[in-house]
XYZ file of C-alpha atoms in Angstrom:
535
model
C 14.528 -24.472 -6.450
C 17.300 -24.399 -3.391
C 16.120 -21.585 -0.818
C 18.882 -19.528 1.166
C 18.795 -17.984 4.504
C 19.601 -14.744 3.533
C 21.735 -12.896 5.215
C 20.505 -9.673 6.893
C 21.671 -6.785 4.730
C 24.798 -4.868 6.358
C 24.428 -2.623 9.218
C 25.050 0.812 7.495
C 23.166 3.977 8.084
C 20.615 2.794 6.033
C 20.061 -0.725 7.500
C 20.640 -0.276 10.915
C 18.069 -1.508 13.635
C 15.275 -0.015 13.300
C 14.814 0.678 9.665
C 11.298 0.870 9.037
C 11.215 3.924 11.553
C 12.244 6.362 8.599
C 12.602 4.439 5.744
C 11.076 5.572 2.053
C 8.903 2.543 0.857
C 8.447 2.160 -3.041
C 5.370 0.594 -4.419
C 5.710 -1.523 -7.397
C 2.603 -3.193 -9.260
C 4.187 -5.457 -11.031
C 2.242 -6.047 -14.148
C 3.134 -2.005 -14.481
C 6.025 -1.770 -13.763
C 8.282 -3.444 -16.270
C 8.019 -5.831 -19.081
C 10.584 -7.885 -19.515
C 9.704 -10.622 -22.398
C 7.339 -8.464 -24.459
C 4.181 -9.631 -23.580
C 2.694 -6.763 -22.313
C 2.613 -7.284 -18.947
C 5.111 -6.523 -16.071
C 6.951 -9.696 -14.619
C 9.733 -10.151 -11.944
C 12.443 -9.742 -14.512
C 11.167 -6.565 -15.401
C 11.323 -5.840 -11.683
C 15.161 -6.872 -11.408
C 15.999 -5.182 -14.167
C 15.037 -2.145 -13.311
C 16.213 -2.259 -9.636
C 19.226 0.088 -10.314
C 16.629 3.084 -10.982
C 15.321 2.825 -7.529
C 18.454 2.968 -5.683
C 19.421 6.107 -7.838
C 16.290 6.961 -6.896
C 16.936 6.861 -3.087
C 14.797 5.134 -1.989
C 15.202 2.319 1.312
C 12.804 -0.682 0.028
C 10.674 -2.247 -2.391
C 7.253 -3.412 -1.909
C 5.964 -5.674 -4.473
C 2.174 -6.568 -5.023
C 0.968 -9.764 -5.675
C 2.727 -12.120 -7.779
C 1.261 -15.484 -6.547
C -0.153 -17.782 -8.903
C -3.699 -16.672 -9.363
C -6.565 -17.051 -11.873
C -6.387 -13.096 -11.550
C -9.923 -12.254 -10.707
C -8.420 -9.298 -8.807
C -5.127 -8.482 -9.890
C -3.462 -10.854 -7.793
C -5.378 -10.017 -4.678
C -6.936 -14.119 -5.219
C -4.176 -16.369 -4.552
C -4.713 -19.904 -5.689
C -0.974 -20.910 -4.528
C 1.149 -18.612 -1.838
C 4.153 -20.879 -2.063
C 4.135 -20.274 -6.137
C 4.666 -17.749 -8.812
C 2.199 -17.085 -11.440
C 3.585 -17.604 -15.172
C 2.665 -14.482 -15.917
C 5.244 -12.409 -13.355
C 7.987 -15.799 -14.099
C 9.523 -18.179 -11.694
C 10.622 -18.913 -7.975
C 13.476 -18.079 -9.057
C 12.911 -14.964 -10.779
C 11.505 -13.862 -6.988
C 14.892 -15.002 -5.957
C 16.710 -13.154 -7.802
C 14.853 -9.803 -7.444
C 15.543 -10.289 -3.308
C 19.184 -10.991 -4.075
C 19.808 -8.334 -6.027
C 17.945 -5.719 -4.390
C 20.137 -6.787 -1.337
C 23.038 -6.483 -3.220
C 21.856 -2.275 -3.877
C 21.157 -2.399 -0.461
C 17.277 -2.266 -0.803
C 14.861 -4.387 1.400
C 12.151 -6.230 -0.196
C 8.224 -6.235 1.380
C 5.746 -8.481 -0.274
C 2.617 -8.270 -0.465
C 0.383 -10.958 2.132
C -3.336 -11.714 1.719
C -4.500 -13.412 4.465
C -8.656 -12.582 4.515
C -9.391 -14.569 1.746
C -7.633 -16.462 -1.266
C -8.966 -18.137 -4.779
C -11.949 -20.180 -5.516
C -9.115 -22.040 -7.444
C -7.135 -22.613 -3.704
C -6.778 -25.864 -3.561
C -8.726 -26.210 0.197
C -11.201 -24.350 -1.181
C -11.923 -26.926 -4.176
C -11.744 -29.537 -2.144
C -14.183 -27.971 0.267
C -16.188 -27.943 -2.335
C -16.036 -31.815 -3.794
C -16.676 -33.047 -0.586
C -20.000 -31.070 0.156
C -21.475 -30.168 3.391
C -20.007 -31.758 6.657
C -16.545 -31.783 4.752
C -13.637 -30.666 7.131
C -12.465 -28.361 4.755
C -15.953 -26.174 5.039
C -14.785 -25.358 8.457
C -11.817 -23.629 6.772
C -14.150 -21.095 5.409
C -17.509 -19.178 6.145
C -19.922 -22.058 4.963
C -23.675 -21.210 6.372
C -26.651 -22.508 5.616
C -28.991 -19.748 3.567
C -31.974 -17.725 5.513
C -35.330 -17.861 4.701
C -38.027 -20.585 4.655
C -35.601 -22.697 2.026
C -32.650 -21.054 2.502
C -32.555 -19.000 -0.613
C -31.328 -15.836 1.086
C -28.190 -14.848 2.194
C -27.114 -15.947 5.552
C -27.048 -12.209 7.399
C -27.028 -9.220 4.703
C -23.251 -8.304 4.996
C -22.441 -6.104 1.410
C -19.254 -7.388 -0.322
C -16.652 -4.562 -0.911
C -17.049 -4.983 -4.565
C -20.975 -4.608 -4.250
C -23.651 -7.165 -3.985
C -24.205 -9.126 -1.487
C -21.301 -10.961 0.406
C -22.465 -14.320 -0.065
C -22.608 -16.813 -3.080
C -24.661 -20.373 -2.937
C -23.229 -23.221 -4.144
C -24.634 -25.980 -6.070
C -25.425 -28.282 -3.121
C -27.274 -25.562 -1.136
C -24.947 -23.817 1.442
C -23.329 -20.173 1.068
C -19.644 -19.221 1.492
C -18.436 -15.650 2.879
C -16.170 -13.631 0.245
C -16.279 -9.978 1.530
C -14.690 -9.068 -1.658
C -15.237 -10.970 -5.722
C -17.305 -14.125 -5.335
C -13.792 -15.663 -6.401
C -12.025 -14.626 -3.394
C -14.122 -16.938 -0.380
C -12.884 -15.563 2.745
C -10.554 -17.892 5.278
C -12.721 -18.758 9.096
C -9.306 -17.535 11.234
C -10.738 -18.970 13.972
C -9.299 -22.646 12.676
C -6.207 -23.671 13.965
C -5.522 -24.987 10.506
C -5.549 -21.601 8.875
C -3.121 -19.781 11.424
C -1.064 -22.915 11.417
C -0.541 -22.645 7.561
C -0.139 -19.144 7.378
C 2.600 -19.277 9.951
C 4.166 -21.565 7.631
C 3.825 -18.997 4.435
C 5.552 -16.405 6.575
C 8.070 -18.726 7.008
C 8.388 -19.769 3.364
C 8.953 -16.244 2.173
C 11.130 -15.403 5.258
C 13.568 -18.171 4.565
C 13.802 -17.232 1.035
C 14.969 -13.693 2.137
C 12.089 -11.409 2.555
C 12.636 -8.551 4.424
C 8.565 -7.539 5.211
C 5.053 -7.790 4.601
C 2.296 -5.592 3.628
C -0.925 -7.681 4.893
C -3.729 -6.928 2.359
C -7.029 -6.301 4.742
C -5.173 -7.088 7.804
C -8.518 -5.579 9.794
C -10.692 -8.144 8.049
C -9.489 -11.725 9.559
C -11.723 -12.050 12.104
C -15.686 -11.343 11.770
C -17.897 -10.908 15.068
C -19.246 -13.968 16.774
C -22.541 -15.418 14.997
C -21.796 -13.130 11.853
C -25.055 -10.472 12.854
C -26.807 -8.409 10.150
C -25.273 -4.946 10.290
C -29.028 -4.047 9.838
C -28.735 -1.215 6.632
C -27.428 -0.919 3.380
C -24.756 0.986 1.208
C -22.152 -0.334 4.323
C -19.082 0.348 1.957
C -19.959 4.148 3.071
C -19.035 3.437 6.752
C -15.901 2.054 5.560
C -12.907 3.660 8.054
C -15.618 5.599 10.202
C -17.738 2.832 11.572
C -17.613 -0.386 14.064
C -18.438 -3.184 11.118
C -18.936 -6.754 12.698
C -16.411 -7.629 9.594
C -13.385 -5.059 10.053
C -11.366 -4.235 12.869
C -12.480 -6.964 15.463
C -10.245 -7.430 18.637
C -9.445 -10.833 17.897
C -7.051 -9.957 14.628
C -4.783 -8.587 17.217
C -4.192 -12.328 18.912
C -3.066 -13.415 15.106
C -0.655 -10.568 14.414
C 0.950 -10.789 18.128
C 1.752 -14.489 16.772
C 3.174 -13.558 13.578
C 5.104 -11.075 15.566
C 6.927 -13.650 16.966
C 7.485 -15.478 13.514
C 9.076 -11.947 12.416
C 11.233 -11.879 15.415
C 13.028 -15.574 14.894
C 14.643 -13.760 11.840
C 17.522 -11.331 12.098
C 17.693 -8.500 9.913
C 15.162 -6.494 11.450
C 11.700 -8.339 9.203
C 8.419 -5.976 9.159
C 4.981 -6.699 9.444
C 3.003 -3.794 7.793
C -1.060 -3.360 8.110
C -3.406 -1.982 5.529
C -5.882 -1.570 8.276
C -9.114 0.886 7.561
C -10.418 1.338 11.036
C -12.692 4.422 12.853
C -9.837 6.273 13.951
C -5.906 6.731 14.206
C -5.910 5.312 18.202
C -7.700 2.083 16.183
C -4.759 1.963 13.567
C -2.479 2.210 16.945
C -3.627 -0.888 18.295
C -2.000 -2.947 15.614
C 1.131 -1.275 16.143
C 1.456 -2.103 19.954
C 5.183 -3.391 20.763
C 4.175 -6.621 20.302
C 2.450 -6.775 17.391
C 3.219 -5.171 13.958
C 5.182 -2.523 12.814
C 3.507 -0.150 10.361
C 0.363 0.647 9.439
C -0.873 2.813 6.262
C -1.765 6.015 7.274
C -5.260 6.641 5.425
C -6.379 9.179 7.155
C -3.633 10.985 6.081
C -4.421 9.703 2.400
C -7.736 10.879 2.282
C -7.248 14.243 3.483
C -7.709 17.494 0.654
C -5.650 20.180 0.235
C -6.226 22.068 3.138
C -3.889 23.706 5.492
C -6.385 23.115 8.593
C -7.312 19.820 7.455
C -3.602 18.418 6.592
C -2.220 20.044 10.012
C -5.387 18.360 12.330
C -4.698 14.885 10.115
C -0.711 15.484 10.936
C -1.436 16.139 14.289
C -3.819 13.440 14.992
C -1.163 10.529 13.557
C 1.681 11.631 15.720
C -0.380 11.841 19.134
C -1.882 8.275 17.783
C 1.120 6.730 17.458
C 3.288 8.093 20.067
C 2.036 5.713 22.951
C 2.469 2.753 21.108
C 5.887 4.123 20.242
C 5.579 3.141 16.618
C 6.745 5.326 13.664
C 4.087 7.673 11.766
C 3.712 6.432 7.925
C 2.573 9.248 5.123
C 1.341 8.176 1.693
C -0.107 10.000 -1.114
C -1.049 7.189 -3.471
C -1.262 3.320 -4.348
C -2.861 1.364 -6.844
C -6.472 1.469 -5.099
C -6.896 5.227 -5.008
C -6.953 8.205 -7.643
C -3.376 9.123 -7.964
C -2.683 12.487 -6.156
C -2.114 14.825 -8.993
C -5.370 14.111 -10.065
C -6.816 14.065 -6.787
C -5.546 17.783 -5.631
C -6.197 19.127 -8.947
C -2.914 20.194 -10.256
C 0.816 19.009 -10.445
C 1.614 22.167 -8.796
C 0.144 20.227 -5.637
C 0.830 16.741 -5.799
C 4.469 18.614 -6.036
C 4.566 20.291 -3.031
C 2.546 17.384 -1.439
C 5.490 15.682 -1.840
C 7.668 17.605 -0.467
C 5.443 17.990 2.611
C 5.099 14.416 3.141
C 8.598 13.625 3.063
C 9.608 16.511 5.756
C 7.072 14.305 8.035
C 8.454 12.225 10.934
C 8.349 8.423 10.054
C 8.411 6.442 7.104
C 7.019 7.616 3.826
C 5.593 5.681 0.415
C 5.575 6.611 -2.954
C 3.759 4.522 -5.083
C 5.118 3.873 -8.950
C 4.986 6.580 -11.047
C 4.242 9.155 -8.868
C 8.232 10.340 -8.851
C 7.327 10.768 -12.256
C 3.862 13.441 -11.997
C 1.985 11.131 -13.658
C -2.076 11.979 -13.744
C -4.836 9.250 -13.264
C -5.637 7.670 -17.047
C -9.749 8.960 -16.585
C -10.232 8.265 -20.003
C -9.735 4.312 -20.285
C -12.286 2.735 -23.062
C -14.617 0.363 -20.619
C -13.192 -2.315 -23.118
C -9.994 -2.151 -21.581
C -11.223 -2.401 -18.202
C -10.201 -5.250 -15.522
C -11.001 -3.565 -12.191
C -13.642 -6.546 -10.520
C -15.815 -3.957 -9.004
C -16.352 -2.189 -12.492
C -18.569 -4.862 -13.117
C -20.329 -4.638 -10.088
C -22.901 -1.937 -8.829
C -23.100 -0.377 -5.458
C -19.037 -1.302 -4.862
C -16.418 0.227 -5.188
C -16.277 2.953 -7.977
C -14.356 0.294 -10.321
C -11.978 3.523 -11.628
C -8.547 1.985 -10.485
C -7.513 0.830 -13.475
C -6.717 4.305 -13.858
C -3.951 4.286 -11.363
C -2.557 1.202 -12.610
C -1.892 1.784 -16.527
C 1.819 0.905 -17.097
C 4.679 3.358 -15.877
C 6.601 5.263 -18.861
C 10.298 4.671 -19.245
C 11.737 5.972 -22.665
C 10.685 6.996 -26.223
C 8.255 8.923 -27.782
C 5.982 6.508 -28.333
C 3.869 3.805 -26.655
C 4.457 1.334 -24.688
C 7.417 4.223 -23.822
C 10.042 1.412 -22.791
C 7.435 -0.480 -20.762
C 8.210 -3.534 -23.420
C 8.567 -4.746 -26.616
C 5.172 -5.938 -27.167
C 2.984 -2.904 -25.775
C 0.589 -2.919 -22.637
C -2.227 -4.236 -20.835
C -3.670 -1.186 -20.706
C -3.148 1.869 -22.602
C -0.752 4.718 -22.023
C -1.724 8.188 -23.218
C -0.169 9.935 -25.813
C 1.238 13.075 -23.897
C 3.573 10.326 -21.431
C 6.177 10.429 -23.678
C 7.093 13.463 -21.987
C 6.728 12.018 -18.148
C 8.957 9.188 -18.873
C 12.300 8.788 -16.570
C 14.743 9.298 -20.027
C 12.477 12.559 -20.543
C 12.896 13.941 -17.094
C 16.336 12.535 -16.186
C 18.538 15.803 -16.216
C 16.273 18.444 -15.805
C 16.127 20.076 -12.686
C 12.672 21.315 -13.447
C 11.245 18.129 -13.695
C 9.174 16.118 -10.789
C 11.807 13.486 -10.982
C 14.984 15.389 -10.385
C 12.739 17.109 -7.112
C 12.285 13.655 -6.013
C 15.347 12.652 -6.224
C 17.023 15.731 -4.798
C 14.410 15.251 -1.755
C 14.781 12.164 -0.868
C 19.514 12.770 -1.235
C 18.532 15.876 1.426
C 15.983 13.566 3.575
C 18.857 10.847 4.017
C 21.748 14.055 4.601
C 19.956 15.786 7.192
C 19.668 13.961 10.677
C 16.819 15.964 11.921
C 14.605 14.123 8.994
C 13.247 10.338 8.994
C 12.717 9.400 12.304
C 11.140 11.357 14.827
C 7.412 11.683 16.746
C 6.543 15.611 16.637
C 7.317 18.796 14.893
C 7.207 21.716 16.247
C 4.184 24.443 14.440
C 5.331 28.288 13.543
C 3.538 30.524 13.226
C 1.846 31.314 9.788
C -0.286 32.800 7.825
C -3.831 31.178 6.669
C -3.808 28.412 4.379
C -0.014 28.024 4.739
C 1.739 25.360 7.030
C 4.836 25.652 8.821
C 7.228 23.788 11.297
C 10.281 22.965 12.533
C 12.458 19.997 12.754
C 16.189 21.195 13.916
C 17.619 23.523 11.778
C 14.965 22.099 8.989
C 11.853 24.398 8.086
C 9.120 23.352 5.553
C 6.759 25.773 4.794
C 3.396 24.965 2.287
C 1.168 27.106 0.465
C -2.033 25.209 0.013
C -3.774 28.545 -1.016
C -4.386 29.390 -4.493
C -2.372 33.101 -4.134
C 0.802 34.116 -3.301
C 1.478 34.835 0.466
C 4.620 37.407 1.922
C 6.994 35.954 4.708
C 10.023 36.404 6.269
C 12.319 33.928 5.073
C 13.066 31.341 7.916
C 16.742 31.339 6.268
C 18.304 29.751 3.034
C 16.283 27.650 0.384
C 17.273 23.860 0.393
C 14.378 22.699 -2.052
C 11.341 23.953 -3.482
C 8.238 22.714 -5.812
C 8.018 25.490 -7.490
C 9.707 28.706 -8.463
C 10.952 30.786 -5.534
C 11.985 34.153 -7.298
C 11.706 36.270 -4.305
C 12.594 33.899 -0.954
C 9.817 36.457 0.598
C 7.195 35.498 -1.300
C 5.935 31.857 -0.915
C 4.062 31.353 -4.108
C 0.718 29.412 -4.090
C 0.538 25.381 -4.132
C 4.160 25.385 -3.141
C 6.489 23.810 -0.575
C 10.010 24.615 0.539
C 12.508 23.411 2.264
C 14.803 25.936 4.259
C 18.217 25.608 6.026
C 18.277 28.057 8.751
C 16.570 30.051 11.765
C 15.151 32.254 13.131
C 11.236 31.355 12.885
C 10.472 32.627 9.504
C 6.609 34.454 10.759
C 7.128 37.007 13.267
């Protein structure tokens, strides 16, 4: 196909330099998103089609997972081809289109990047392979002789992600790295070959109109020198709280002040977003440094309960992070690799006012499919069903996230609820007929409509989006509070009903708000007005 230089979107409100700092970022997973040819799985077309919905939505860009061609040993996340499409999600030009017509709504587009590792069906890596030790192509990779008296034993005892050890021995004797599925061998970022070509894919997808990337393991590229034993087991436990000679090394920051400067050849203001698990928010800062990326996923955030301490220290602790580095704040909820929040915090009553407390944050926000819609994790999917790698696996991860990836209801009353003609790859439950976006559409009740009406008030209002700090009122216990301008969002994360003073007039609320001096439990409002509503 002929590639364009797309233009950079107009400079509107919306667009203008800058953008990431307070823009809403959708997740789409495209397999469950939208089916557009009936065979039961979400493809680019789907995608396109359904484009208009997020803009009513309100919502400033799309980011799309992984639609490379892959055998699909994880969902995508082992890329055989990063210049190519798999069948299953369409064409180059399908991806085309999607960019050009979410520029025409004025939405930005982010793909999805993985960079740690690719397919045992990448085309270096089968070659590497055919060629045998001493090949060129083994210096592309993590290729290491085996320990023991005849090498039978994994090079150092690193645990792969998905459980098991992190090696696999080929046929002629050596082991290859893959700190996820035995599929996925990881890249050796140290060779000027690999940064050479992924400067290239950046280019590739840049060129063809991309306005971002999300960077799958962006902490992972670059593994301590020698590859040491960590020296104990059940490692996936230290995960996000501990140094790992595998995640968060210094030397990733080298490759993503590089692509930095890729990004910045472009106009139109391109992103470079990490999903970076490190010890602490002031790690997570690091990649965010002026001359680096631009984002980073807030897990720390994500992983915090329902706690009014808990959520205020976690708030707290992202804005002081970020501030020196003068990058924005990010705030997410859910995605497809975690238990979807409504589940998570026990009731929709929650993952409602979560909502609404996450998008009163300073920064940029995501909401992952479905999530506009309430929808609960599926906990009940037959193991038959099942493709989650790691479900198959012990001592990984917990192999559940299928659950957070069954197909997104759009219509009907019965499955695949306007998902496609020909049903879906994995099984909707019967009581999402009345979650789907023709159900809720209309009524003000429903989590949709609050969505929607949040995120019309979040662009209105100039002292949302953007910003560093908020400013704490006082409150009672279990109930936050604070101040941006004239806004006020106060939370209930307490199971009763508290008394207040009301800090003025009620823009938005979760839940019912009968008696604007009574702030009922698991509920969030929004409030035009002043003076400070605890004396």
């Amino acid at each position: 196909m002929t590639q364009h230089l797309a233009d950079a979107l107009p400079a509107t409100t919306a667009t203008r330099p800058g953008w990431w700092r307070e823009a809403v970022i959708y997740q789409v997973y495209p397999r469950s998103f939208a089916d557009s040819n009936g065979d039961g799985m979400g493809d680019l077309e789907g995608i396109r089609s359904r484009l208009p919905y997020l803009k009513e939505l309100g919502v400033d860009a799309v980011w799309l997972s992984p639609f490379y061609a892959s055998p699909q040993a994880d969902a995508g996340y082992d890329v055989a081809d990063y210049r190519a499409i798999d069948p299953m999600f369409g064409t180059l030009h399908d991806a085309d289109a999607v960019i050009r017509e979410a520029h025409a709504l004025g939405l930005r587009i982010i793909v999805d990047l993985v960079p740690n590792h690719c397919s045992d069906q990448h085309e270096w890596f089968k070659q590497a392979l055919r060629e045998g030790p001493g090949s060129p192509l083994r210096e592309r990779f993590h290729f290491r002789p085996g320990s023991g008296p005849d090498g039978s034993l994994p090079p150092n005892d690193w645990e792969s992600i998905f459980g098991g050890p992190a090696w696999t021995r080929v046929a002629d004797g050596q082991w290859y790295l893959h700190l996820f599925a035995p599929e996925q061998p990881d890249f050796n970022w140290e060779h000027p070959a690999v940064q050479d070509e992924f400067r290239s894919i950046l280019r590739f997808w840049l060129d063809l109109g991309t306005d971002g990337f999300r960077i799958d393991v962006a902490h992972g590229l670059v593994k301590a020198p020698g590859l040491p034993d960590l020296g104990r087991d059940e490692q996936l436990k230290l995960l996000g709280n501990q140094v790992l000679p595998f995640f968060d090394q210094d030397g990733v920051h080298e490759i993503y002040r590089s692509w930095r400067k890729v990004l910045d050849e472009y106009a139109g203001d391109r992103i470079g977003v990490a999903e970076a698990w490190t010890p602490s928010a002031e790690r997570t800062a690091m990649y965010l440094r002026p001359d680096e990326l631009h984002q980073a996923f807030n897990f720390h955030y994500l992983s915090t309960g329902w706690d009014a301490v808990a959520l205020r220290g976690a708030i707290d602790d992202s804005l002081d992070a970020m501030r020196p580095v003068g990058a924005p704040t990010t705030w997410v909820l859910s995605n497809h690799d975690v238990v979807r929040h409504r589940t998570r915090f026990g009731s929709l009553a929650r993952a409602r006012a979560a909502a609404l407390l996450m998008l009163a944050l300073p920064g940029s926000a995501y909401v992952y499919q479905g999530e506009e819609l309430g929808l609960p994790e599926v906990v009940d999917l037959p193991d038959s069903v099942r493709q989650d790698p790691s479900f198959f696996k012990e001592n990984g991860q917990d192999g559940l996230r299928d659950g957070c990836r069954v197909p997104i209801p759009w219509s009907g009353t019965e499955a695949p609820y306007g998902f496609g003609d020909g049903g879906s790859w994995l099984p909707q439950p019967a009581e999402w007929a009345a979650l789907s976006v023709e159900a809720q559409t209309g009524d003000p009740g429903s989590t949709l409509e609050l969505y929607r009406a949040a995120l019309r008030i979040r662009r209105e209002r100039p002292e949302l989006g953007a910003g560093d700090a908020v400013e704490w009122l006082e409150a009672p216990a279990g109930v936050l509070a604070f101040r941006r301008g004239a806004f006020v969002c106060t939370v209930n994360t307490t199971g009763e009903a508290v008394r207040m003073t009301p800090p003025g007039s009620v823009l938005l609320a979760s839940g019912d708000v009968t008696d604007p001096g009574v702030l009922e439990a698991d509920t969030a409002v929004w409030w035009q007005g002043w003076p400070p509503p605890f004396g």
